[in-house]
Short mmCIF file of C-alpha atoms in Angstrom, two decimals:
data_model
loop_
_atom_site.label_atom_id
_atom_site.label_comp_id
_atom_site.label_asym_id
_atom_site.label_seq_id
_atom_site.Cartn_x
_atom_site.Cartn_y
_atom_site.Cartn_z
CA UNK A 1 -98.21 -65.12 175.48
CA UNK A 2 -97.05 -61.57 175.79
CA UNK A 3 -94.81 -60.31 178.77
CA UNK A 4 -96.94 -58.32 181.07
CA UNK A 5 -95.57 -56.25 184.01
CA UNK A 6 -97.88 -56.47 187.20
CA UNK A 7 -98.64 -53.61 189.09
CA UNK A 8 -100.52 -53.12 192.30
CA UNK A 9 -103.48 -51.59 190.75
CA UNK A 10 -106.83 -53.61 189.10
CA UNK A 11 -105.60 -56.24 186.79
CA UNK A 12 -107.03 -55.52 183.14
CA UNK A 13 -108.98 -58.67 181.47
CA UNK A 14 -105.61 -58.93 179.02
CA UNK A 15 -103.61 -59.60 182.27
CA UNK A 16 -106.03 -61.60 184.01
CA UNK A 17 -105.87 -63.96 181.13
CA UNK A 18 -102.15 -63.78 180.95
CA UNK A 19 -102.35 -64.82 184.29
CA UNK A 20 -104.70 -67.49 184.20
CA UNK A 21 -102.35 -69.02 181.11
CA UNK A 22 -99.29 -68.45 183.10
CA UNK A 23 -101.14 -70.25 186.36
CA UNK A 24 -101.81 -73.26 184.35
CA UNK A 25 -98.83 -73.78 182.88
CA UNK A 26 -96.74 -73.51 186.43
CA UNK A 27 -99.28 -75.69 188.11
CA UNK A 28 -98.04 -78.63 185.71
CA UNK A 29 -94.64 -78.29 187.67
CA UNK A 30 -96.51 -78.85 190.89
CA UNK A 31 -98.01 -81.92 189.35
CA UNK A 32 -94.92 -83.15 188.52
CA UNK A 33 -92.77 -82.41 191.79
CA UNK A 34 -95.70 -84.14 193.65
CA UNK A 35 -95.50 -87.13 191.66
CA UNK A 36 -91.91 -87.94 191.84
CA UNK A 37 -91.55 -87.05 195.58
CA UNK A 38 -94.17 -89.24 196.92
CA UNK A 39 -92.44 -92.10 195.33
CA UNK A 40 -90.17 -92.28 197.82
CA UNK A 41 -92.61 -93.80 199.61
CA UNK A 42 -92.92 -96.73 197.39
CA UNK A 43 -88.59 -96.70 197.50
CA UNK A 44 -88.89 -96.93 201.10
CA UNK A 45 -90.30 -100.37 201.77
CA UNK A 46 -88.65 -101.57 198.48
CA UNK A 47 -85.49 -100.56 199.19
CA UNK A 48 -85.68 -101.64 202.79
CA UNK A 49 -86.33 -105.21 201.81
CA UNK A 50 -83.64 -105.29 199.07
CA UNK A 51 -80.70 -104.08 201.20
CA UNK A 52 -81.94 -105.42 204.48
CA UNK A 53 -82.26 -102.05 206.22
CA UNK A 54 -83.31 -101.08 209.55
CA UNK A 55 -86.12 -98.24 209.81
CA UNK A 56 -83.45 -95.78 210.47
CA UNK A 57 -81.40 -96.70 207.82
CA UNK A 58 -83.84 -96.71 205.37
CA UNK A 59 -85.24 -93.54 206.37
CA UNK A 60 -82.04 -91.99 204.59
CA UNK A 61 -83.86 -92.11 201.51
CA UNK A 62 -85.89 -89.44 202.91
CA UNK A 63 -82.50 -87.70 204.55
CA UNK A 64 -80.74 -87.34 200.98
CA UNK A 65 -84.06 -86.32 199.23
CA UNK A 66 -84.94 -83.58 201.55
CA UNK A 67 -81.50 -82.40 203.04
CA UNK A 68 -81.42 -80.80 199.14
CA UNK A 69 -83.67 -78.25 200.22
CA UNK A 70 -81.60 -77.12 203.18
CA UNK A 71 -78.37 -77.23 200.51
CA UNK A 72 -79.94 -75.72 197.44
CA UNK A 73 -82.65 -73.62 198.85
CA UNK A 74 -80.43 -70.44 199.25
CA UNK A 75 -78.71 -70.80 196.18
CA UNK A 76 -82.05 -71.37 194.30
CA UNK A 77 -83.27 -68.13 196.03
CA UNK A 78 -80.06 -66.24 194.44
CA UNK A 79 -80.35 -67.75 191.10
CA UNK A 80 -83.94 -65.81 190.95
CA UNK A 81 -82.22 -62.66 191.26
CA UNK A 82 -80.06 -63.69 188.97
CA UNK A 83 -82.36 -64.82 186.22
CA UNK A 84 -85.71 -64.44 187.41
CA UNK A 85 -88.27 -66.93 188.12
CA UNK A 86 -89.15 -68.99 184.59
CA UNK A 87 -85.69 -69.55 183.96
CA UNK A 88 -84.76 -70.62 187.70
CA UNK A 89 -88.35 -73.25 186.84
CA UNK A 90 -86.30 -74.21 183.61
CA UNK A 91 -82.78 -75.04 185.72
CA UNK A 92 -85.04 -76.96 188.54
CA UNK A 93 -87.03 -79.26 185.71
CA UNK A 94 -83.76 -80.04 184.15
CA UNK A 95 -81.63 -80.96 187.26
CA UNK A 96 -84.80 -83.18 188.39
CA UNK A 97 -84.35 -84.97 184.62
CA UNK A 98 -80.85 -85.74 185.58
CA UNK A 99 -81.53 -87.01 188.82
CA UNK A 100 -84.42 -89.33 187.70
CA UNK A 101 -82.01 -90.63 184.74
CA UNK A 102 -79.39 -91.52 187.66
CA UNK A 103 -81.64 -94.15 188.97
CA UNK A 104 -80.62 -96.28 186.06
CA UNK A 105 -76.72 -96.65 186.83
CA UNK A 106 -77.94 -97.18 190.40
CA UNK A 107 -80.28 -99.91 190.12
CA UNK A 108 -77.55 -101.53 187.74
CA UNK A 109 -75.15 -101.47 190.44
CA UNK A 110 -77.99 -102.30 192.95
CA UNK A 111 -76.12 -99.58 195.47
CA UNK A 112 -78.03 -98.14 198.02
CA UNK A 113 -75.62 -95.25 198.17
CA UNK A 114 -75.92 -94.44 194.35
CA UNK A 115 -79.53 -94.67 194.91
CA UNK A 116 -78.82 -91.75 197.88
CA UNK A 117 -77.24 -89.88 195.55
CA UNK A 118 -79.87 -89.73 192.59
CA UNK A 119 -82.26 -88.79 195.12
CA UNK A 120 -80.41 -85.79 196.43
CA UNK A 121 -79.58 -84.83 192.42
CA UNK A 122 -83.30 -85.05 191.74
CA UNK A 123 -84.30 -83.27 194.73
CA UNK A 124 -82.06 -80.18 194.05
CA UNK A 125 -83.73 -79.82 190.60
CA UNK A 126 -87.51 -80.08 192.60
CA UNK A 127 -85.63 -77.19 195.40
CA UNK A 128 -85.32 -74.79 192.61
CA UNK A 129 -88.84 -75.39 191.34
CA UNK A 130 -90.51 -74.96 195.00
CA UNK A 131 -88.31 -71.93 195.60
CA UNK A 132 -89.45 -70.20 192.53
CA UNK A 133 -92.77 -71.57 191.82
CA UNK A 134 -94.50 -71.21 195.31
CA UNK A 135 -94.06 -67.44 195.57
CA UNK A 136 -94.73 -67.02 191.77
CA UNK A 137 -98.22 -68.49 192.33
CA UNK A 138 -98.47 -66.38 195.48
CA UNK A 139 -97.80 -63.12 193.68
CA UNK A 140 -99.41 -63.74 190.18
CA UNK A 141 -102.70 -61.55 191.44
CA UNK A 142 -104.36 -59.92 194.55
CA UNK A 143 -102.35 -60.60 197.82
CA UNK A 144 -105.83 -61.59 199.80
CA UNK A 145 -106.34 -64.43 197.47
CA UNK A 146 -102.80 -65.68 197.42
CA UNK A 147 -103.42 -68.63 199.73
CA UNK A 148 -106.12 -69.60 197.68
CA UNK A 149 -104.29 -69.83 194.39
CA UNK A 150 -101.73 -71.67 196.10
CA UNK A 151 -103.94 -74.21 197.66
CA UNK A 152 -105.35 -74.64 193.83
CA UNK A 153 -102.48 -75.23 192.39
CA UNK A 154 -100.89 -77.52 195.40
CA UNK A 155 -104.24 -79.50 194.75
CA UNK A 156 -102.34 -80.60 191.48
CA UNK A 157 -99.48 -81.41 193.30
CA UNK A 158 -101.52 -83.68 195.20
CA UNK A 159 -102.83 -85.03 192.50
CA UNK A 160 -99.32 -86.25 191.44
CA UNK A 161 -99.28 -87.63 194.86
CA UNK A 162 -102.46 -89.59 194.87
CA UNK A 163 -101.31 -91.21 191.54
CA UNK A 164 -97.96 -91.89 192.26
CA UNK A 165 -98.50 -94.48 195.19
CA UNK A 166 -100.57 -96.56 192.76
CA UNK A 167 -98.75 -96.40 189.78
CA UNK A 168 -95.33 -96.85 191.89
CA UNK A 169 -96.67 -99.98 193.83
CA UNK A 170 -97.91 -101.62 190.79
CA UNK A 171 -94.58 -100.93 189.02
CA UNK A 172 -91.87 -101.14 191.66
CA UNK A 173 -92.90 -103.23 194.32
CA UNK A 174 -92.51 -106.97 194.28
CA UNK A 175 -95.68 -109.19 194.73
CA UNK A 176 -93.86 -111.79 196.49
CA UNK A 177 -90.43 -110.31 197.89
CA UNK A 178 -87.95 -112.88 199.59
CA UNK A 179 -87.93 -112.76 203.25
CA UNK A 180 -85.19 -111.27 205.37
CA UNK A 181 -84.35 -115.08 206.64
CA UNK A 182 -84.04 -116.10 202.95
CA UNK A 183 -81.91 -113.23 202.27
CA UNK A 184 -79.63 -113.51 204.92
CA UNK A 185 -79.07 -117.47 204.07
CA UNK A 186 -78.17 -116.30 200.26
CA UNK A 187 -74.24 -116.07 199.24
CA UNK A 188 -72.87 -113.22 198.60
CA UNK A 189 -73.00 -113.44 194.94
CA UNK A 190 -76.37 -114.80 195.08
CA UNK A 191 -77.76 -111.92 196.86
CA UNK A 192 -76.15 -109.43 194.86
CA UNK A 193 -77.39 -110.85 191.54
CA UNK A 194 -81.01 -110.92 193.63
CA UNK A 195 -80.76 -107.20 194.79
CA UNK A 196 -79.80 -106.34 190.86
CA UNK A 197 -82.69 -108.13 189.76
CA UNK A 198 -85.20 -106.33 192.42
CA UNK A 199 -83.56 -103.07 191.79
CA UNK A 200 -84.09 -102.77 188.05
CA UNK A 201 -87.90 -102.67 188.75
CA UNK A 202 -87.24 -98.68 188.78
CA UNK A 203 -85.50 -98.35 186.06
CA UNK A 204 -88.36 -98.02 183.28
CA UNK A 205 -90.47 -95.51 185.79
CA UNK A 206 -87.39 -93.27 186.40
CA UNK A 207 -86.38 -93.25 182.65
CA UNK A 208 -89.64 -92.26 181.66
CA UNK A 209 -90.16 -89.54 184.34
CA UNK A 210 -86.61 -88.28 183.78
CA UNK A 211 -87.15 -87.99 179.62
CA UNK A 212 -90.63 -86.25 180.31
CA UNK A 213 -88.97 -83.72 183.08
CA UNK A 214 -86.12 -82.66 180.35
CA UNK A 215 -88.95 -82.39 177.50
CA UNK A 216 -91.16 -80.23 179.75
CA UNK A 217 -88.12 -78.02 180.62
CA UNK A 218 -87.43 -77.45 177.00
CA UNK A 219 -91.48 -76.62 176.36
CA UNK A 220 -91.43 -73.81 179.33
CA UNK A 221 -88.14 -72.51 178.16
CA UNK A 222 -90.20 -71.06 175.18
CA UNK A 223 -93.34 -70.13 176.77
CA UNK A 224 -93.31 -66.19 177.85
CA UNK A 225 -94.54 -66.06 181.18
CA UNK A 226 -95.52 -62.52 183.01
CA UNK A 227 -92.57 -60.91 184.82
CA UNK A 228 -92.83 -60.41 188.81
CA UNK A 229 -90.80 -57.15 189.19
CA UNK A 230 -92.68 -56.16 192.51
CA UNK A 231 -91.32 -59.62 193.86
CA UNK A 232 -87.93 -59.52 192.54
CA UNK A 233 -84.55 -58.00 193.91
CA UNK A 234 -82.76 -57.55 190.54
CA UNK A 235 -81.58 -54.20 189.79
CA UNK A 236 -82.44 -53.36 193.24
CA UNK A 237 -80.09 -50.63 194.90
CA UNK A 238 -79.47 -49.14 198.45
CA UNK A 239 -79.30 -51.05 201.75
CA UNK A 240 -80.75 -54.44 201.58
CA UNK A 241 -83.27 -55.49 204.80
CA UNK A 242 -82.72 -58.99 206.33
CA UNK A 243 -85.24 -61.78 205.87
CA UNK A 244 -84.05 -62.45 209.43
CA UNK A 245 -85.61 -59.53 211.02
CA UNK A 246 -88.93 -60.44 209.95
CA UNK A 247 -90.69 -62.67 212.89
CA UNK A 248 -93.62 -64.13 211.20
CA UNK A 249 -91.37 -65.07 208.32
CA UNK A 250 -88.40 -67.07 210.52
CA UNK A 251 -91.43 -68.72 212.92
CA UNK A 252 -92.89 -69.56 209.46
CA UNK A 253 -89.77 -71.30 208.64
CA UNK A 254 -89.90 -73.44 211.46
CA UNK A 255 -93.78 -74.52 210.77
CA UNK A 256 -92.50 -75.39 207.31
CA UNK A 257 -89.85 -77.58 208.99
CA UNK A 258 -92.10 -79.50 210.86
CA UNK A 259 -95.19 -79.48 208.73
CA UNK A 260 -93.02 -81.54 206.11
CA UNK A 261 -91.36 -83.51 208.96
CA UNK A 262 -94.87 -84.65 210.03
CA UNK A 263 -95.83 -85.34 206.49
CA UNK A 264 -93.12 -87.26 205.40
CA UNK A 265 -92.60 -89.16 208.30
CA UNK A 266 -96.28 -90.70 208.27
CA UNK A 267 -96.24 -91.12 204.31
CA UNK A 268 -93.08 -93.07 204.78
CA UNK A 269 -94.42 -95.35 207.33
CA UNK A 270 -97.78 -96.00 205.91
CA UNK A 271 -96.69 -98.97 204.04
CA UNK A 272 -94.67 -100.43 206.87
CA UNK A 273 -97.80 -99.56 209.50
CA UNK A 274 -100.78 -101.05 207.45
CA UNK A 275 -98.70 -104.38 207.09
CA UNK A 276 -98.35 -104.89 210.90
CA UNK A 277 -100.92 -107.66 211.97
CA UNK A 278 -102.38 -105.41 214.62
CA UNK A 279 -103.18 -102.68 212.06
CA UNK A 280 -104.38 -103.80 208.37
CA UNK A 281 -102.18 -107.11 208.09
CA UNK A 282 -102.15 -106.91 204.36
CA UNK A 283 -99.43 -107.02 201.84
CA UNK A 284 -96.85 -104.31 200.73
CA UNK A 285 -98.83 -103.95 197.54
CA UNK A 286 -102.15 -103.65 198.98
CA UNK A 287 -100.78 -100.85 201.43
CA UNK A 288 -99.37 -98.97 198.64
CA UNK A 289 -103.05 -98.35 197.13
CA UNK A 290 -104.12 -96.68 200.77
CA UNK A 291 -101.32 -94.88 200.77
CA UNK A 292 -102.89 -93.34 197.65
CA UNK A 293 -105.85 -92.50 199.79
CA UNK A 294 -103.67 -90.49 202.35
CA UNK A 295 -102.27 -88.03 199.34
CA UNK A 296 -105.73 -88.26 197.94
CA UNK A 297 -107.17 -86.65 201.04
CA UNK A 298 -104.53 -83.99 200.56
CA UNK A 299 -105.77 -83.37 197.05
CA UNK A 300 -109.30 -83.02 197.85
CA UNK A 301 -108.69 -80.65 200.90
CA UNK A 302 -106.64 -78.47 198.70
CA UNK A 303 -109.55 -78.00 196.24
CA UNK A 304 -111.71 -77.42 198.85
CA UNK A 305 -109.52 -75.22 200.74
CA UNK A 306 -108.93 -73.17 197.80
CA UNK A 307 -112.86 -72.25 198.10
CA UNK A 308 -112.87 -71.89 201.66
CA UNK A 309 -109.89 -69.68 201.68
CA UNK A 310 -111.64 -67.42 199.52
CA UNK A 311 -114.10 -66.87 202.49
CA UNK A 312 -112.16 -67.14 205.83
CA UNK A 313 -108.92 -65.96 206.99
CA UNK A 314 -106.03 -68.06 206.42
CA UNK A 315 -105.14 -68.05 210.08
CA UNK A 316 -108.10 -69.71 211.27
CA UNK A 317 -108.47 -72.38 208.54
CA UNK A 318 -104.84 -73.42 209.00
CA UNK A 319 -105.46 -73.68 213.31
CA UNK A 320 -108.37 -75.82 212.69
CA UNK A 321 -106.60 -78.08 210.24
CA UNK A 322 -103.70 -78.35 212.76
CA UNK A 323 -105.79 -79.05 215.61
CA UNK A 324 -107.89 -81.95 213.55
CA UNK A 325 -104.47 -83.59 212.20
CA UNK A 326 -103.18 -83.65 215.80
CA UNK A 327 -106.25 -85.30 217.01
CA UNK A 328 -106.22 -87.90 214.23
CA UNK A 329 -102.68 -88.84 214.74
CA UNK A 330 -103.44 -89.38 218.47
CA UNK A 331 -106.45 -91.65 217.49
CA UNK A 332 -104.60 -93.69 215.38
CA UNK A 333 -101.77 -94.14 218.08
CA UNK A 334 -104.51 -95.34 220.72
CA UNK A 335 -105.94 -97.43 218.56
CA UNK A 336 -105.51 -100.47 216.07
CA UNK A 337 -107.28 -102.26 213.29
CA UNK A 338 -109.79 -100.09 210.78
CA UNK A 339 -109.84 -97.34 213.16
CA UNK A 340 -106.10 -96.85 213.37
CA UNK A 341 -105.50 -97.26 209.70
CA UNK A 342 -108.21 -94.82 208.57
CA UNK A 343 -107.78 -91.96 211.24
CA UNK A 344 -104.05 -91.74 209.98
CA UNK A 345 -105.13 -92.12 206.49
CA UNK A 346 -107.48 -88.70 207.14
CA UNK A 347 -104.67 -86.77 208.40
CA UNK A 348 -103.86 -86.10 204.93
CA UNK A 349 -107.09 -84.46 204.23
CA UNK A 350 -106.01 -81.88 207.03
CA UNK A 351 -102.41 -81.50 205.86
CA UNK A 352 -103.78 -80.32 202.66
CA UNK A 353 -103.97 -76.74 203.21
CA UNK A 354 -101.10 -76.35 205.68
CA UNK A 355 -98.29 -75.83 203.36
CA UNK A 356 -100.25 -73.05 201.17
CA UNK A 357 -101.09 -71.28 204.30
CA UNK A 358 -97.83 -71.62 206.10
CA UNK A 359 -96.08 -70.62 202.64
CA UNK A 360 -98.08 -67.19 202.17
CA UNK A 361 -98.28 -66.38 205.49
CA UNK A 362 -94.57 -66.62 205.77
CA UNK A 363 -93.83 -64.33 202.77
CA UNK A 364 -96.55 -61.81 203.42
CA UNK A 365 -95.58 -58.10 203.36
CA UNK A 366 -91.73 -59.25 201.93
CA UNK A 367 -92.04 -57.49 198.93
CA UNK A 368 -88.72 -57.58 197.00
CA UNK A 369 -87.36 -59.82 199.24
CA UNK A 370 -90.13 -62.32 198.22
CA UNK A 371 -87.46 -64.60 196.39
CA UNK A 372 -85.60 -64.49 199.44
CA UNK A 373 -87.98 -65.51 201.78
CA UNK A 374 -89.02 -68.17 199.49
CA UNK A 375 -85.70 -69.34 199.65
CA UNK A 376 -85.70 -69.59 203.34
CA UNK A 377 -89.14 -71.35 203.76
CA UNK A 378 -87.89 -74.11 201.12
CA UNK A 379 -84.89 -74.62 202.79
CA UNK A 380 -86.99 -75.65 206.03
CA UNK A 381 -88.21 -78.39 203.85
CA UNK A 382 -85.40 -80.31 204.95
CA UNK A 383 -87.54 -81.11 207.98
CA UNK A 384 -88.80 -84.18 205.81
CA UNK A 385 -85.06 -84.97 205.83
CA UNK A 386 -84.70 -85.19 209.65
CA UNK A 387 -88.02 -85.91 211.58
CA UNK A 388 -88.68 -88.92 209.51
CA UNK A 389 -85.13 -90.20 210.74
CA UNK A 390 -85.75 -89.31 214.28
CA UNK A 391 -89.25 -91.30 214.06
CA UNK A 392 -87.41 -94.38 212.32
CA UNK A 393 -84.99 -93.94 215.30
CA UNK A 394 -88.07 -93.84 217.60
CA UNK A 395 -89.92 -96.96 215.79
CA UNK A 396 -86.88 -99.28 216.36
CA UNK A 397 -87.03 -98.38 219.90
CA UNK A 398 -90.49 -98.18 220.78
CA UNK A 399 -92.13 -99.58 217.81
CA UNK A 400 -93.76 -98.02 214.64
CA UNK A 401 -97.29 -97.62 216.30
CA UNK A 402 -96.47 -95.28 219.13
CA UNK A 403 -93.69 -93.49 216.84
CA UNK A 404 -96.32 -91.12 215.51
CA UNK A 405 -95.83 -89.22 218.57
CA UNK A 406 -93.46 -87.30 216.70
CA UNK A 407 -95.64 -86.19 213.87
CA UNK A 408 -98.57 -85.00 216.42
CA UNK A 409 -96.13 -82.85 218.04
CA UNK A 410 -95.39 -81.29 215.06
CA UNK A 411 -98.70 -80.36 214.62
CA UNK A 412 -99.03 -78.85 217.75
CA UNK A 413 -96.29 -76.40 216.74
CA UNK A 414 -98.49 -75.67 213.57
CA UNK A 415 -101.41 -74.95 215.57
CA UNK A 416 -99.36 -72.24 217.58
CA UNK A 417 -98.11 -70.53 214.43
CA UNK A 418 -101.75 -70.16 212.91
CA UNK A 419 -102.84 -68.37 216.24
CA UNK A 420 -99.93 -66.03 217.05
CA UNK A 421 -96.73 -66.74 215.36
CA UNK A 422 -98.09 -65.85 211.99
CA UNK A 423 -98.85 -62.32 212.61
CA UNK A 424 -96.73 -59.87 210.81
CA UNK A 425 -95.01 -57.26 213.62
CA UNK A 426 -92.84 -55.53 211.32
CA UNK A 427 -89.13 -55.82 211.47
CA UNK A 428 -88.01 -57.18 214.38
#
């Protein structure tokens, strides 16, 4: 595949073909990081049971994972400035592979701290992928269809998040874990032996994931992808404008923060939520299967959203999705049984278009600052670290059922961003 210089003119058939091939390659990355990220929803109940953790403490899983976005997003944006989009993606894949392989010593030692460290390394790699791949897809073609393209690739990200809970539940979760009372009566040596035995279930899945990521990184390093000179700062001279002067980008950063925080909070609590007697009254393994419907809804929604966004303005679609998601969360909070279960699962469908829509609205009109703007937006994914911990602390106090008020408020802000905050008003 030859390198193609992209211009603002009408693409030739050769350029369009090259873009299609590049889009297919990058889409595989979206699938991989979706699959890996959603396994956190399996780790939450698994490690909670093994280490006898409170809701707040077990949400450190999401805190460690999503903190990496805050720490490594801007360095990843600078990496794009230095080496370009493709090499940044390769670095991300290799880092992810190392993080996945670190699960093996963490499981061997049955150390919660080591698990958190492995998750942070894994997320550092995903951060580099996100910073590079999201804007790359958005600018890989006409600007007006950027949201549609990003929704399409994000649909394959959702395919990974749909498959992940099912496979993760089968491979990682124990069918009959010991109860907390039984664990607390065990002698320290016996308790540690039990933890090592239970933690070992993560070894095979993460070994396979680690090796697959490294192999994919090697393959992509040999593939030539089109360069995006109009969205890079390499070689740029003269004064540089700060991305903080773009209001729609700054408000979009807040929108990404609350969107990811709300989505991750819901996903993280679903297994524990569904096992509640007044909600689903089912086992953890069975509940893991229902989590797949939550993420599967996002997959279906993104395929549908990709088509809808070809016809309807991004802001309108985002506003409708945010309003519907808020209404569904409130419905789940105010009901019990199957109504509470399926209303919260259906939120996944309306989550589908939010990230790609917010992202493309946020980087709109940034030109050479696109990479830096992407770094800022991806940094806001740290919301997935902070909001779940806040919801965990809330759940410890008022119960898991009513703690969903937090993601409901997140969707209120996204509704505001869709209607008002996303409109570019130039440099503030």
